[in-house]
PDB file of C-alpha atoms in Angstrom:
ATOM      1  CA  UNK N 759     159.729 -21.748 -89.194  1.00 59.00           C
ATOM      2  CA  UNK N 760     156.969 -20.884 -86.737  1.00 80.00           C
ATOM      3  CA  UNK N 761     154.448 -22.484 -89.069  1.00 84.00           C
ATOM      4  CA  UNK N 762     152.855 -19.317 -90.398  1.00 88.00           C
ATOM      5  CA  UNK N 763     152.408 -18.622 -94.128  1.00 89.00           C
ATOM      6  CA  UNK N 764     152.738 -15.219 -95.782  1.00 90.00           C
ATOM      7  CA  UNK N 765     152.126 -13.541 -99.096  1.00 90.00           C
ATOM      8  CA  UNK N 766     155.007 -11.130 -99.720  1.00 89.00           C
ATOM      9  CA  UNK N 767     154.780  -8.525-102.467  1.00 88.00           C
ATOM     10  CA  UNK N 768     157.907  -6.659-103.528  1.00 86.00           C
ATOM     11  CA  UNK N 769     158.697  -4.792-106.709  1.00 83.00           C
ATOM     12  CA  UNK N 770     162.036  -3.151-107.379  1.00 82.00           C
ATOM     13  CA  UNK N 771     161.662   0.587-107.660  1.00 84.00           C
ATOM     14  CA  UNK N 772     158.509   0.741-105.546  1.00 84.00           C
ATOM     15  CA  UNK N 773     158.681   1.734-101.876  1.00 88.00           C
ATOM     16  CA  UNK N 774     158.199  -0.891 -99.202  1.00 87.00           C
ATOM     17  CA  UNK N 775     157.393  -4.566 -99.075  1.00 89.00           C
ATOM     18  CA  UNK N 776     153.860  -5.755 -98.334  1.00 90.00           C
ATOM     19  CA  UNK N 777     153.512  -8.756 -95.982  1.00 89.00           C
ATOM     20  CA  UNK N 778     150.134 -10.437 -95.563  1.00 93.00           C
ATOM     21  CA  UNK N 779     149.781 -13.380 -93.181  1.00 93.00           C
ATOM     22  CA  UNK N 780     147.562 -16.019 -94.750  1.00 92.00           C
ATOM     23  CA  UNK N 781     144.615 -17.204 -92.678  1.00 94.00           C
ATOM     24  CA  UNK N 782     145.586 -20.878 -92.565  1.00 91.00           C
ATOM     25  CA  UNK N 783     146.587 -23.083 -89.618  1.00 90.00           C
ATOM     26  CA  UNK N 784     150.222 -23.088 -88.492  1.00 88.00           C
ATOM     27  CA  UNK N 785     152.283 -26.026 -89.733  1.00 88.00           C
ATOM     28  CA  UNK N 786     154.402 -27.395 -86.900  1.00 88.00           C
ATOM     29  CA  UNK N 787     154.969 -31.012 -87.971  1.00 89.00           C
ATOM     30  CA  UNK N 788     157.773 -31.414 -90.489  1.00 87.00           C
ATOM     31  CA  UNK N 789     158.142 -29.798 -93.889  1.00 87.00           C
ATOM     32  CA  UNK N 790     154.798 -28.398 -95.101  1.00 84.00           C
ATOM     33  CA  UNK N 791     153.081 -30.370 -97.838  1.00 86.00           C
ATOM     34  CA  UNK N 792     150.794 -27.525 -98.859  1.00 85.00           C
ATOM     35  CA  UNK N 793     151.439 -25.233-101.825  1.00 82.00           C
ATOM     36  CA  UNK N 794     154.446 -22.981-101.575  1.00 80.00           C
ATOM     37  CA  UNK N 795     155.703 -20.894-104.423  1.00 83.00           C
ATOM     38  CA  UNK N 796     157.844 -18.017-105.535  1.00 85.00           C
ATOM     39  CA  UNK N 797     157.137 -16.010-108.644  1.00 86.00           C
ATOM     40  CA  UNK N 798     160.016 -14.004-110.105  1.00 86.00           C
ATOM     41  CA  UNK N 799     159.282 -11.713-113.032  1.00 86.00           C
ATOM     42  CA  UNK N 800     161.830  -9.574-114.825  1.00 87.00           C
ATOM     43  CA  UNK N 801     164.260  -9.141-117.680  1.00 90.00           C
ATOM     44  CA  UNK N 802     167.826 -10.421-117.987  1.00 93.00           C
ATOM     45  CA  UNK N 803     167.486 -12.458-114.809  1.00 93.00           C
ATOM     46  CA  UNK N 804     170.455 -14.457-113.569  1.00 94.00           C
ATOM     47  CA  UNK N 805     168.573 -17.739-113.254  1.00 93.00           C
ATOM     48  CA  UNK N 806     171.487 -19.749-111.858  1.00 95.00           C
ATOM     49  CA  UNK N 807     172.137 -17.128-109.173  1.00 95.00           C
ATOM     50  CA  UNK N 808     168.448 -17.004-108.232  1.00 93.00           C
ATOM     51  CA  UNK N 809     168.289 -20.809-107.986  1.00 93.00           C
ATOM     52  CA  UNK N 810     171.503 -20.955-105.929  1.00 95.00           C
ATOM     53  CA  UNK N 811     170.208 -18.271-103.552  1.00 93.00           C
ATOM     54  CA  UNK N 812     166.906 -20.087-103.032  1.00 90.00           C
ATOM     55  CA  UNK N 813     168.636 -23.413-102.382  1.00 91.00           C
ATOM     56  CA  UNK N 814     171.063 -21.782 -99.942  1.00 92.00           C
ATOM     57  CA  UNK N 815     168.108 -20.413 -97.975  1.00 88.00           C
ATOM     58  CA  UNK N 816     166.427 -23.797 -97.465  1.00 88.00           C
ATOM     59  CA  UNK N 817     166.517 -25.284 -93.977  1.00 87.00           C
ATOM     60  CA  UNK N 818     167.569 -28.861 -93.301  1.00 90.00           C
ATOM     61  CA  UNK N 819     165.039 -31.355 -91.913  1.00 90.00           C
ATOM     62  CA  UNK N 820     166.891 -31.233 -88.583  1.00 92.00           C
ATOM     63  CA  UNK N 821     166.753 -27.438 -88.401  1.00 91.00           C
ATOM     64  CA  UNK N 822     163.039 -27.439 -89.213  1.00 89.00           C
ATOM     65  CA  UNK N 823     162.328 -30.046 -86.517  1.00 90.00           C
ATOM     66  CA  UNK N 824     164.401 -28.131 -83.949  1.00 92.00           C
ATOM     67  CA  UNK N 825     162.639 -24.820 -84.588  1.00 89.00           C
ATOM     68  CA  UNK N 826     159.186 -26.425 -84.662  1.00 90.00           C
ATOM     69  CA  UNK N 827     159.784 -28.041 -81.271  1.00 92.00           C
ATOM     70  CA  UNK N 828     160.852 -24.661 -79.864  1.00 92.00           C
ATOM     71  CA  UNK N 829     157.693 -22.990 -81.184  1.00 89.00           C
ATOM     72  CA  UNK N 830     155.438 -25.786 -79.915  1.00 89.00           C
ATOM     73  CA  UNK N 831     157.034 -25.432 -76.476  1.00 90.00           C
ATOM     74  CA  UNK N 832     156.630 -21.643 -76.567  1.00 88.00           C
ATOM     75  CA  UNK N 833     152.983 -21.871 -77.654  1.00 84.00           C
ATOM     76  CA  UNK N 834     152.291 -24.444 -74.922  1.00 85.00           C
ATOM     77  CA  UNK N 835     153.971 -22.233 -72.312  1.00 83.00           C
ATOM     78  CA  UNK N 836     151.962 -19.177 -73.413  1.00 80.00           C
ATOM     79  CA  UNK N 837     148.733 -21.200 -73.293  1.00 76.00           C
ATOM     80  CA  UNK N 838     149.570 -22.480 -69.789  1.00 70.00           C
ATOM     81  CA  UNK N 839     150.278 -18.918 -68.570  1.00 71.00           C
ATOM     82  CA  UNK N 840     147.003 -17.634 -70.035  1.00 68.00           C
ATOM     83  CA  UNK N 841     145.062 -20.463 -68.364  1.00 68.00           C
ATOM     84  CA  UNK N 842     146.759 -19.691 -65.018  1.00 73.00           C
ATOM     85  CA  UNK N 843     145.807 -16.021 -65.277  1.00 74.00           C
ATOM     86  CA  UNK N 844     142.192 -16.912 -66.080  1.00 70.00           C
ATOM     87  CA  UNK N 845     141.953 -19.420 -63.224  1.00 62.00           C
TER      88      UNK N 845
END
């Protein structure tokens, strides 16, 4: 929940997972209202299990707010330190 967005490519049977950070601004104010999606392709998928797993991985509004405040504070602190070094 540091506001970054990624494209993640994984295929069973192929080595590795490819992560690409998308070149869009961080989202640090509440739940993002931009597009977010997951595409699952396969045969004999256990749809109920997939849905349950995705729902179990969702953060509450309170957890999102807490983490976003931590990241905003961290980013502010890093910016302040960089400005002090440059001064």
